[in-house]
PDB file of N, CA and C in Angstrom:
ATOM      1  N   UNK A   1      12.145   7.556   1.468  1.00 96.00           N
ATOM      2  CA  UNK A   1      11.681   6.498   0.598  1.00 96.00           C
ATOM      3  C   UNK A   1      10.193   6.302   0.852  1.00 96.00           C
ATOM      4  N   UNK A   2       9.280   5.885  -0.353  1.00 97.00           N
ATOM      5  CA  UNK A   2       8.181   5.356   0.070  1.00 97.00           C
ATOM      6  C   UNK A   2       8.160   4.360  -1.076  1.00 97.00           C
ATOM      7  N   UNK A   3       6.627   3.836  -0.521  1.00 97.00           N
ATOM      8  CA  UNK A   3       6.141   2.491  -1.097  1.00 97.00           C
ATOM      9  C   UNK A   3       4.949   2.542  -1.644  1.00 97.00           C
ATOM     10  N   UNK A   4       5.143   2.168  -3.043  1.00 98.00           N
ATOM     11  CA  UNK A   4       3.382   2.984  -4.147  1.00 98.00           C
ATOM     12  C   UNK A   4       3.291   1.360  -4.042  1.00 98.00           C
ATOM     13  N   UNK A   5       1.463   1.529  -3.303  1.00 96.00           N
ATOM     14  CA  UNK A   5       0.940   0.242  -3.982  1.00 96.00           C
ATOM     15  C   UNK A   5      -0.422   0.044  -4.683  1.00 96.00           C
ATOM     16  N   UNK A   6      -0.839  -0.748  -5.550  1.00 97.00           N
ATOM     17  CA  UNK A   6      -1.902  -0.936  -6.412  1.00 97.00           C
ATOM     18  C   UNK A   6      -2.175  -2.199  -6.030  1.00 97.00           C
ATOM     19  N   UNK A   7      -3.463  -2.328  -6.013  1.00 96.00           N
ATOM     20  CA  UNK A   7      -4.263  -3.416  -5.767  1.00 96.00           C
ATOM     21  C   UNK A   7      -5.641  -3.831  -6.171  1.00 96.00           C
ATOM     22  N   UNK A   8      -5.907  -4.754  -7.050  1.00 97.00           N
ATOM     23  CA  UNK A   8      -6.841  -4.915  -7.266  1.00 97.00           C
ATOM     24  C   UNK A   8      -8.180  -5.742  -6.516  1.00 97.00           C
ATOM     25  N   UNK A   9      -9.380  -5.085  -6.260  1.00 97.00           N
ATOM     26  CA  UNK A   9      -9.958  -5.513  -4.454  1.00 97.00           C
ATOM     27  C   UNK A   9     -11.107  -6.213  -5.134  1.00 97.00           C
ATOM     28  N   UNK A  10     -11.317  -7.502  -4.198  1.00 97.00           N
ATOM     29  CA  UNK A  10     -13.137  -7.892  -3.902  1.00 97.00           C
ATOM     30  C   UNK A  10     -14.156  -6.457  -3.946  1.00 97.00           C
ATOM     31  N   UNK A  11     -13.786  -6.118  -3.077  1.00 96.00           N
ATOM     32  CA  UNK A  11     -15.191  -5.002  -2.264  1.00 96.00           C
ATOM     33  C   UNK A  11     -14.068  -4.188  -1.378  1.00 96.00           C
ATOM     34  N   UNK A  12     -14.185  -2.580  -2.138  1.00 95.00           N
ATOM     35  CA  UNK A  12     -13.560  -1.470  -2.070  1.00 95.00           C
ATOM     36  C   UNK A  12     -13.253  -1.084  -0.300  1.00 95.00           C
ATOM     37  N   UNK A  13     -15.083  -1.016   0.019  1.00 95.00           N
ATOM     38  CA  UNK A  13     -15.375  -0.716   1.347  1.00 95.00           C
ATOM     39  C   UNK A  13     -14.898  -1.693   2.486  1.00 95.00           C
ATOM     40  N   UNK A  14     -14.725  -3.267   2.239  1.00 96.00           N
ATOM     41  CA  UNK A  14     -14.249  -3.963   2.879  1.00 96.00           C
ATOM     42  C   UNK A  14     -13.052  -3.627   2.841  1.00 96.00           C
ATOM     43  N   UNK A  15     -12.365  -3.869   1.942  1.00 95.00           N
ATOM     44  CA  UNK A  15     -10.311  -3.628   2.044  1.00 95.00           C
ATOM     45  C   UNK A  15     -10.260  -2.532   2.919  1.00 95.00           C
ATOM     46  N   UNK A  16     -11.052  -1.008   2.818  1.00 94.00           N
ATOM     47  CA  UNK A  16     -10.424   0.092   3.780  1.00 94.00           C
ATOM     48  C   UNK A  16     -10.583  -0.097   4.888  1.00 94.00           C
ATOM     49  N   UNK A  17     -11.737  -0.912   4.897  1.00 95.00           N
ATOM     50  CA  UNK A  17     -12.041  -0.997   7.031  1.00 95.00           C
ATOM     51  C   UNK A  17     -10.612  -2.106   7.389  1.00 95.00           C
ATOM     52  N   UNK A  18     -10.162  -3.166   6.113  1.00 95.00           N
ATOM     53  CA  UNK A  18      -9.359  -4.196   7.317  1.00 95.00           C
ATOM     54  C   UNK A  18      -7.980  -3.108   7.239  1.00 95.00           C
ATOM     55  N   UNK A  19      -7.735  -2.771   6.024  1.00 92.00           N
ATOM     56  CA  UNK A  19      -6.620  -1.695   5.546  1.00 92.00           C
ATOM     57  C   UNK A  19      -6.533  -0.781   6.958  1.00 92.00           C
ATOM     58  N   UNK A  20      -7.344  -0.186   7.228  1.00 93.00           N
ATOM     59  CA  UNK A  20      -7.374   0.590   8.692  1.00 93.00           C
ATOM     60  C   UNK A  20      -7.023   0.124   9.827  1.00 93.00           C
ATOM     61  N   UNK A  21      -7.359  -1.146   9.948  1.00 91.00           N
ATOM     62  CA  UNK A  21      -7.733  -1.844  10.825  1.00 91.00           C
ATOM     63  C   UNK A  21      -6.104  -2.046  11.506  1.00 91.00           C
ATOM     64  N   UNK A  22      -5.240  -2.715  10.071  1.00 89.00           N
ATOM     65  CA  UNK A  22      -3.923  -2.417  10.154  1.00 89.00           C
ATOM     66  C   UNK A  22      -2.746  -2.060  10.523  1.00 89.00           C
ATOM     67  N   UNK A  23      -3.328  -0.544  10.256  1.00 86.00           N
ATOM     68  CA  UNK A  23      -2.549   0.671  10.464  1.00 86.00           C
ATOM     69  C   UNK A  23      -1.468   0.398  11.620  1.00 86.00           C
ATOM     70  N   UNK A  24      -1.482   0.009  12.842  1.00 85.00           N
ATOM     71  CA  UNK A  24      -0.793  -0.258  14.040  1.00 85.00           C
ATOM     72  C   UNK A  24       0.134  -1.315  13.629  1.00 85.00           C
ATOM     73  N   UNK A  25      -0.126  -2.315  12.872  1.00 87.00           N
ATOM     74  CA  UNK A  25       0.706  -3.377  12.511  1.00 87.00           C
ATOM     75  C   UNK A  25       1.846  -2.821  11.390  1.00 87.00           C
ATOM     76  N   UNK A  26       1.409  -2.034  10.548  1.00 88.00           N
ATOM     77  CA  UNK A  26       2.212  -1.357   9.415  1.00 88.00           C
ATOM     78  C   UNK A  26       3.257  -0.537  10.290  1.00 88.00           C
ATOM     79  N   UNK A  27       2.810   0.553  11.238  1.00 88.00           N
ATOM     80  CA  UNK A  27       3.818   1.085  11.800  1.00 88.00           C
ATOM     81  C   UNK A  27       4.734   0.684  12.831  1.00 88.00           C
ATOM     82  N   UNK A  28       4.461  -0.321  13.430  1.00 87.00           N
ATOM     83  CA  UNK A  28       5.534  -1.357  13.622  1.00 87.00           C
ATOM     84  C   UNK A  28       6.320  -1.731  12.984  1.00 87.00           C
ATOM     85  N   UNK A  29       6.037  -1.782  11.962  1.00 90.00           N
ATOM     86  CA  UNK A  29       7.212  -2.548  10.688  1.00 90.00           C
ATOM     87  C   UNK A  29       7.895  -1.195  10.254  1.00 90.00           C
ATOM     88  N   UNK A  30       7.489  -0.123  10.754  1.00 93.00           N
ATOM     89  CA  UNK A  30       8.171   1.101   9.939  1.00 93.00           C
ATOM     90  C   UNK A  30       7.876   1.676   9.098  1.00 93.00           C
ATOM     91  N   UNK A  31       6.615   1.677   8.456  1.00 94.00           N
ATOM     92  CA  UNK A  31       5.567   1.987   7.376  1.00 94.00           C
ATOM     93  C   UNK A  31       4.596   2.778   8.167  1.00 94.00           C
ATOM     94  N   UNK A  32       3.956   4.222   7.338  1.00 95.00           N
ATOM     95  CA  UNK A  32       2.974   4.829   7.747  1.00 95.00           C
ATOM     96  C   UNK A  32       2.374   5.216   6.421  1.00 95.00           C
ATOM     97  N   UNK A  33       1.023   5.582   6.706  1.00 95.00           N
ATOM     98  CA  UNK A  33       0.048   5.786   5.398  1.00 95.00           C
ATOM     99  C   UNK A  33       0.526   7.590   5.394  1.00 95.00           C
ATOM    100  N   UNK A  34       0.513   7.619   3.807  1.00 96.00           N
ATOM    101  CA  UNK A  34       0.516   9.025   3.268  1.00 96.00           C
ATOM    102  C   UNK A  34      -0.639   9.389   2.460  1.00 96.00           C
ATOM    103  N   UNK A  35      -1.067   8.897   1.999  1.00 97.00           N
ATOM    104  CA  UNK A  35      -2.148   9.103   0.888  1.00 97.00           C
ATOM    105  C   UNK A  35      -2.770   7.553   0.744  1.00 97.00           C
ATOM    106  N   UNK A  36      -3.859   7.232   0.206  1.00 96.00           N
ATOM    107  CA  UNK A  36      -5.224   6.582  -0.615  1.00 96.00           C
ATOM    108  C   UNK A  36      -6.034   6.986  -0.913  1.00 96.00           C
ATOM    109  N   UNK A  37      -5.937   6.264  -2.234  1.00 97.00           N
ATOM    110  CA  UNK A  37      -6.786   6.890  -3.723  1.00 97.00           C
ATOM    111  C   UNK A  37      -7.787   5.625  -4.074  1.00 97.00           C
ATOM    112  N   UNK A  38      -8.657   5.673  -5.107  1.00 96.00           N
ATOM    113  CA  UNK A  38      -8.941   5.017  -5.302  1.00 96.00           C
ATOM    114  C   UNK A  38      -9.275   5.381  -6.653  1.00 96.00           C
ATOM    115  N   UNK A  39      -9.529   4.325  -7.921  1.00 97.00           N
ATOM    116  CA  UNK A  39      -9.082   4.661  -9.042  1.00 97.00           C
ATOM    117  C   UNK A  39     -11.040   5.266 -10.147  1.00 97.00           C
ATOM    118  N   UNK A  40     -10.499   6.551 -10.426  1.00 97.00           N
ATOM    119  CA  UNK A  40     -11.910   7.125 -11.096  1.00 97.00           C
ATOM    120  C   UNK A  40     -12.396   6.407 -12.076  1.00 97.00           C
ATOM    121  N   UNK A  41     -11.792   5.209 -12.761  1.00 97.00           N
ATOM    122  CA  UNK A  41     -12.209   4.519 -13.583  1.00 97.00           C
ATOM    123  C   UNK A  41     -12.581   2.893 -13.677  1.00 97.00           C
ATOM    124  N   UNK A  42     -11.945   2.238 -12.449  1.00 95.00           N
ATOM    125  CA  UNK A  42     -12.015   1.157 -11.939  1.00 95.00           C
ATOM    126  C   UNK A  42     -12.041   1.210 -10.843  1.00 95.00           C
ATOM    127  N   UNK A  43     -13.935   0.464 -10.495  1.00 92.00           N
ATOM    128  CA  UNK A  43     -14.339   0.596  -8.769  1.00 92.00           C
ATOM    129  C   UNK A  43     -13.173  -0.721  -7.936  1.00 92.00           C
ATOM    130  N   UNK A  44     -12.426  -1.027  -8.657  1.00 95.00           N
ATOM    131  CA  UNK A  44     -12.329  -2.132  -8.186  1.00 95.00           C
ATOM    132  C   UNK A  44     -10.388  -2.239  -7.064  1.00 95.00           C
ATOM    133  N   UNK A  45      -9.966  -1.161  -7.745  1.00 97.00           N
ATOM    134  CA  UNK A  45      -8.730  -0.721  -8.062  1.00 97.00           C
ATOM    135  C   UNK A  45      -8.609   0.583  -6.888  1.00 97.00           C
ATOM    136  N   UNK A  46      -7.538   0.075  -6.227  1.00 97.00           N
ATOM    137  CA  UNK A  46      -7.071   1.593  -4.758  1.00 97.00           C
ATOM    138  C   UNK A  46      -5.383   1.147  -5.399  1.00 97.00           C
ATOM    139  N   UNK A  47      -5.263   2.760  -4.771  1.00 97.00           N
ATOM    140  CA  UNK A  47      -3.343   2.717  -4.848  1.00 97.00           C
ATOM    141  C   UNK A  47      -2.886   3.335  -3.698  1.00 97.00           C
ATOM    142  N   UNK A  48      -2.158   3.364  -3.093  1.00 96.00           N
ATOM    143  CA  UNK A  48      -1.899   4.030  -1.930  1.00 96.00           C
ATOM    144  C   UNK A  48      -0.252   4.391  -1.408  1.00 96.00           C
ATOM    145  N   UNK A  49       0.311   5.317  -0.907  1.00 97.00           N
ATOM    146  CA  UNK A  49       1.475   5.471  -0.617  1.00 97.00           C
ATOM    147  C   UNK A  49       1.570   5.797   0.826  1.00 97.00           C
ATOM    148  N   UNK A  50       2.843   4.582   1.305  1.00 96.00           N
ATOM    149  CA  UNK A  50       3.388   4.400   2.820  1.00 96.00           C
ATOM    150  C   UNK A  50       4.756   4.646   2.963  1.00 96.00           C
ATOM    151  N   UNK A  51       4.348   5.769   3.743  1.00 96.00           N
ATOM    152  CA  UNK A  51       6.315   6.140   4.130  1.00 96.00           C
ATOM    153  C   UNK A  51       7.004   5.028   4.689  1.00 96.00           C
ATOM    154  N   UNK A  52       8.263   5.004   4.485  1.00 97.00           N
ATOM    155  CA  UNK A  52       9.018   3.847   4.792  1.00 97.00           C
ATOM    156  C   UNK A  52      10.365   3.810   5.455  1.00 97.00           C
ATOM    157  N   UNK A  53      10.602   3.735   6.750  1.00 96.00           N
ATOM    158  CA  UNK A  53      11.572   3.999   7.827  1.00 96.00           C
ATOM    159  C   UNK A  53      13.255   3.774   7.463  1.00 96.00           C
ATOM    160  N   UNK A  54      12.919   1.874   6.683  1.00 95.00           N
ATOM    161  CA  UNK A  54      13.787   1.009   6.930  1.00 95.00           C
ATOM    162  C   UNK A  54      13.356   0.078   5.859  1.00 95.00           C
ATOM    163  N   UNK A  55      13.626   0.194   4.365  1.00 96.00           N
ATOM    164  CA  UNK A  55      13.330  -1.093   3.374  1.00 96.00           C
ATOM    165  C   UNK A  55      13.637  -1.949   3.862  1.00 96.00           C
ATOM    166  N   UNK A  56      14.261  -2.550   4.196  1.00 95.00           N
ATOM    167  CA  UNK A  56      14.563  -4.143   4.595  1.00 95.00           C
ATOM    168  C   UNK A  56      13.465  -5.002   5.460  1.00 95.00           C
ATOM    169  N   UNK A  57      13.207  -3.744   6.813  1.00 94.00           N
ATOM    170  CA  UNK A  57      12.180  -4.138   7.965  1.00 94.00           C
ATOM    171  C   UNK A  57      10.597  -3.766   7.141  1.00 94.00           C
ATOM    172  N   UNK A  58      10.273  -3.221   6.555  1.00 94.00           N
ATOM    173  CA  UNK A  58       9.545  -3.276   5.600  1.00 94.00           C
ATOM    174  C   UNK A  58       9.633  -4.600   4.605  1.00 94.00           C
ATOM    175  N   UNK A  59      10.107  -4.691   3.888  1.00 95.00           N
ATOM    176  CA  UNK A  59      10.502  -5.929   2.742  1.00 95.00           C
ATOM    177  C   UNK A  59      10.060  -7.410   3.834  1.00 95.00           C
ATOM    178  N   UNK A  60      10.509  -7.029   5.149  1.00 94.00           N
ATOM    179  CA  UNK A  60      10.346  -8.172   5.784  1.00 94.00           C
ATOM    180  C   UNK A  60       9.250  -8.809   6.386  1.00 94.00           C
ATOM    181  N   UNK A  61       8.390  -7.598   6.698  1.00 92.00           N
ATOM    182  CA  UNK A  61       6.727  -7.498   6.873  1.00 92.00           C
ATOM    183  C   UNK A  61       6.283  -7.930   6.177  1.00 92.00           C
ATOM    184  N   UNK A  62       6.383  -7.467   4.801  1.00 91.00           N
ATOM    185  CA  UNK A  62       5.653  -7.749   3.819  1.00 91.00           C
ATOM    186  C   UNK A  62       5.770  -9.513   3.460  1.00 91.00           C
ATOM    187  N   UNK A  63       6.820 -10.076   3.761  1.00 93.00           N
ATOM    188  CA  UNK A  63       7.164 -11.482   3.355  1.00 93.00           C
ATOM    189  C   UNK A  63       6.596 -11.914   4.261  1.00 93.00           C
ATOM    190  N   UNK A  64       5.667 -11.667   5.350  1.00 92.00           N
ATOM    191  CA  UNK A  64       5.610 -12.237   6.948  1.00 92.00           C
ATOM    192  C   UNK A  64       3.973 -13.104   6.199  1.00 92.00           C
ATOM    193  N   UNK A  65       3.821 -14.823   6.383  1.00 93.00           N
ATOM    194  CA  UNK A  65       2.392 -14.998   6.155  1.00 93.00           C
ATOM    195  C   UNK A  65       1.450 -14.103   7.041  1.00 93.00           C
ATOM    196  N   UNK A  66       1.609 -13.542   7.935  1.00 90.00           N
ATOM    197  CA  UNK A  66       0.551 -12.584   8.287  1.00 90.00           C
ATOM    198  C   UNK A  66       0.288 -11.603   7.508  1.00 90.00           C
ATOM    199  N   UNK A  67       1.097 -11.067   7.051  1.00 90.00           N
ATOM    200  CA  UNK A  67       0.954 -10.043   5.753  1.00 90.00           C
ATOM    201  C   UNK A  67       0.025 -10.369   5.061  1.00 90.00           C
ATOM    202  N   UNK A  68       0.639 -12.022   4.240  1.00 90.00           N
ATOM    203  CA  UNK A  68      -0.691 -12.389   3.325  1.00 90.00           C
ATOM    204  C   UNK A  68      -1.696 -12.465   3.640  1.00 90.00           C
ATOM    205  N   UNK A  69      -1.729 -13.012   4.535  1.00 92.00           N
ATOM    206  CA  UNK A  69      -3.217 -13.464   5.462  1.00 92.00           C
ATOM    207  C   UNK A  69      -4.144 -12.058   5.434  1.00 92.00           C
ATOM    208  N   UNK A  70      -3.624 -10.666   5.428  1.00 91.00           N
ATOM    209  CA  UNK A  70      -4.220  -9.419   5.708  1.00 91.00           C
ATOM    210  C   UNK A  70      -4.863  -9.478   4.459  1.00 91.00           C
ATOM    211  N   UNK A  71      -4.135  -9.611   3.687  1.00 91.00           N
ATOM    212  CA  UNK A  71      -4.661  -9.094   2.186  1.00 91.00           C
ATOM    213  C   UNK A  71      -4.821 -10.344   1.805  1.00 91.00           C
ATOM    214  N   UNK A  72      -5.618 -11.665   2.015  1.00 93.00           N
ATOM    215  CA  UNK A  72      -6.471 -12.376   1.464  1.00 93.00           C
ATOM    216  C   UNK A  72      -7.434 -11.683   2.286  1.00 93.00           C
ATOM    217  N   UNK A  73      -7.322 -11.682   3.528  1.00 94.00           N
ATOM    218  CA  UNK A  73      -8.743 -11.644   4.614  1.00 94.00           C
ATOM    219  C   UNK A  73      -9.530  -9.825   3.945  1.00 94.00           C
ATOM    220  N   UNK A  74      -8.777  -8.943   3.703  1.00 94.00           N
ATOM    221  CA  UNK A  74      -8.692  -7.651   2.991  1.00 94.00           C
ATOM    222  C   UNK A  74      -9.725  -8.358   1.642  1.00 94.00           C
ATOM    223  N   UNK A  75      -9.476  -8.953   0.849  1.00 95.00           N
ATOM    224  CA  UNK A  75      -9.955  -9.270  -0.538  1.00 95.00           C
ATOM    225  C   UNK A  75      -9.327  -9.227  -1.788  1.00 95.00           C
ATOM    226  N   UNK A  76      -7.933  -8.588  -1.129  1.00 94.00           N
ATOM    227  CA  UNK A  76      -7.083  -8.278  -2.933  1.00 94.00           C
ATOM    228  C   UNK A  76      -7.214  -9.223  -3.530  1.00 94.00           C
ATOM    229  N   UNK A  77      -6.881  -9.064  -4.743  1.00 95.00           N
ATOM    230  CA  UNK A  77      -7.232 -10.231  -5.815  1.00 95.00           C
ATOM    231  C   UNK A  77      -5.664 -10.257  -6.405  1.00 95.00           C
ATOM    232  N   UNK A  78      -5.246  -9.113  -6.575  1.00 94.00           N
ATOM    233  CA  UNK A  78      -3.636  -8.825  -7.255  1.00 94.00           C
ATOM    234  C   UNK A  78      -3.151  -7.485  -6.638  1.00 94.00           C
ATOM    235  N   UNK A  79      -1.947  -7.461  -6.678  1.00 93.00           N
ATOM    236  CA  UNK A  79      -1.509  -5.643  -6.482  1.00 93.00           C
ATOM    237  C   UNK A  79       0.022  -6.370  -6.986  1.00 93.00           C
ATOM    238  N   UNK A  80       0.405  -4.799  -7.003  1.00 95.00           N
ATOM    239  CA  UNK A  80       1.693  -4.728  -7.295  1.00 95.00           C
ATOM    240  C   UNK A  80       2.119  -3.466  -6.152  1.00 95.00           C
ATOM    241  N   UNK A  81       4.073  -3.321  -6.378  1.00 96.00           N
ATOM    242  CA  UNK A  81       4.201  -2.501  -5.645  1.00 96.00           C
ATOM    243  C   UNK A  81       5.727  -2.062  -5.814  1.00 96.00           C
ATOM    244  N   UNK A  82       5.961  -1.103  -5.428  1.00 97.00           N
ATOM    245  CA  UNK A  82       6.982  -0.379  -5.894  1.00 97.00           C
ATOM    246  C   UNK A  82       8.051   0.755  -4.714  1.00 97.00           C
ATOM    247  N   UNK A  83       8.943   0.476  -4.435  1.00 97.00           N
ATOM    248  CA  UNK A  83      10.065   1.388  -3.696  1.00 97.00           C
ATOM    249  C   UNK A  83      10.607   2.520  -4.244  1.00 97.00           C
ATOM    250  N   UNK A  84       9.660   3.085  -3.573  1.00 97.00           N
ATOM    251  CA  UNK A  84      10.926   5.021  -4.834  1.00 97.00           C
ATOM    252  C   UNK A  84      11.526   5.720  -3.775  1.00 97.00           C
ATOM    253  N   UNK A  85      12.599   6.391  -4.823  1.00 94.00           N
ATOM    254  CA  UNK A  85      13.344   7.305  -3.900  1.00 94.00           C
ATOM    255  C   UNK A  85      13.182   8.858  -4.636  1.00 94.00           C
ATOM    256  N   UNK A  86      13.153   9.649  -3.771  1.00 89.00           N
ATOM    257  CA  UNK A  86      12.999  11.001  -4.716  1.00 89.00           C
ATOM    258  C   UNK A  86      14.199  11.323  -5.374  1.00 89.00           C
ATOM    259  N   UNK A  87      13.878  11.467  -6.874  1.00 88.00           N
ATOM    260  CA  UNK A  87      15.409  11.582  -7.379  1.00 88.00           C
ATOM    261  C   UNK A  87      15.650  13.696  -8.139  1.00 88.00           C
ATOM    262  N   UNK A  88      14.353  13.999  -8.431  1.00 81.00           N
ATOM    263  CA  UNK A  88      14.498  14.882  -8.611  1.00 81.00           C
ATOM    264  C   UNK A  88      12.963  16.068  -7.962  1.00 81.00           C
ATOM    265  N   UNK A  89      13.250  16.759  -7.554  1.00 76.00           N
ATOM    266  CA  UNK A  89      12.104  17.716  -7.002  1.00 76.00           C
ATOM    267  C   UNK A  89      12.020  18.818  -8.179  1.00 76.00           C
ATOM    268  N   UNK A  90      10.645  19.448  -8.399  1.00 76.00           N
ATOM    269  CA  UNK A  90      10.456  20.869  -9.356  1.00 76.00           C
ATOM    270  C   UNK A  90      11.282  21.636  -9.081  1.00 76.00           C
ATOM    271  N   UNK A  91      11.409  22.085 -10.245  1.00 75.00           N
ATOM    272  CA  UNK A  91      12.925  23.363 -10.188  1.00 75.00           C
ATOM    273  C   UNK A  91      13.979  23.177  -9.704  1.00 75.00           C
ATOM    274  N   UNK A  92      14.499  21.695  -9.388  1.00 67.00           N
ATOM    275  CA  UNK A  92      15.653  21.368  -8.994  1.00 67.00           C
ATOM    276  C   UNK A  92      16.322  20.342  -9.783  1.00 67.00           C
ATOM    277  N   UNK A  93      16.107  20.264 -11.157  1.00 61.00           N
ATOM    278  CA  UNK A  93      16.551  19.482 -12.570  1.00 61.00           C
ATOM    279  C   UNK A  93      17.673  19.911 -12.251  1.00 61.00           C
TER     280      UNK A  93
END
């Protein structure tokens, strides 16, 4: 399973340093970074995907006010976010 997220930021360069900064707190919860992007058409806009151990212990991080606190102190303004499961791989329709 992973976790696609979009977010819309204050200041790009700020979110990655606290976003980094992070990292140790995310994998505690069972979350690790796979990829960040940031969007070719809006400076304002990153998406990023975090592997995910355990949805629930995840789901539960994320509800934690420290969580929020990251991503006010981060700058998001909005994000969204999303749980996928791989349902089909190439050439395996």
């Amino acid at each position: 399973m992973i976790l696609l997220v979009r977010n819309r930021v204050k200041d790009i360069d700020h979110w990655k340093h606290v976003f980094d900064e992070q990292e140790a707190a995310g994998m505690a919860a069972g979350l690790s970074v796979q990829r960040v992007w940031r969007s070719a058409d809006k400076a304002d806009e990153v998406f990023f995907i975090l592997g995910v151990e355990d949805r629930a212990r995840a789901e539960a991080y994320m509800a934690t006010p420290e969580a929020a606190a990251v991503g006010e102190e981060a700058g998001a303004i909005n994000g969204e976010f999303w749980f996928l499961e791989e349902f089909a791989a190439p050439g395996n329709d």
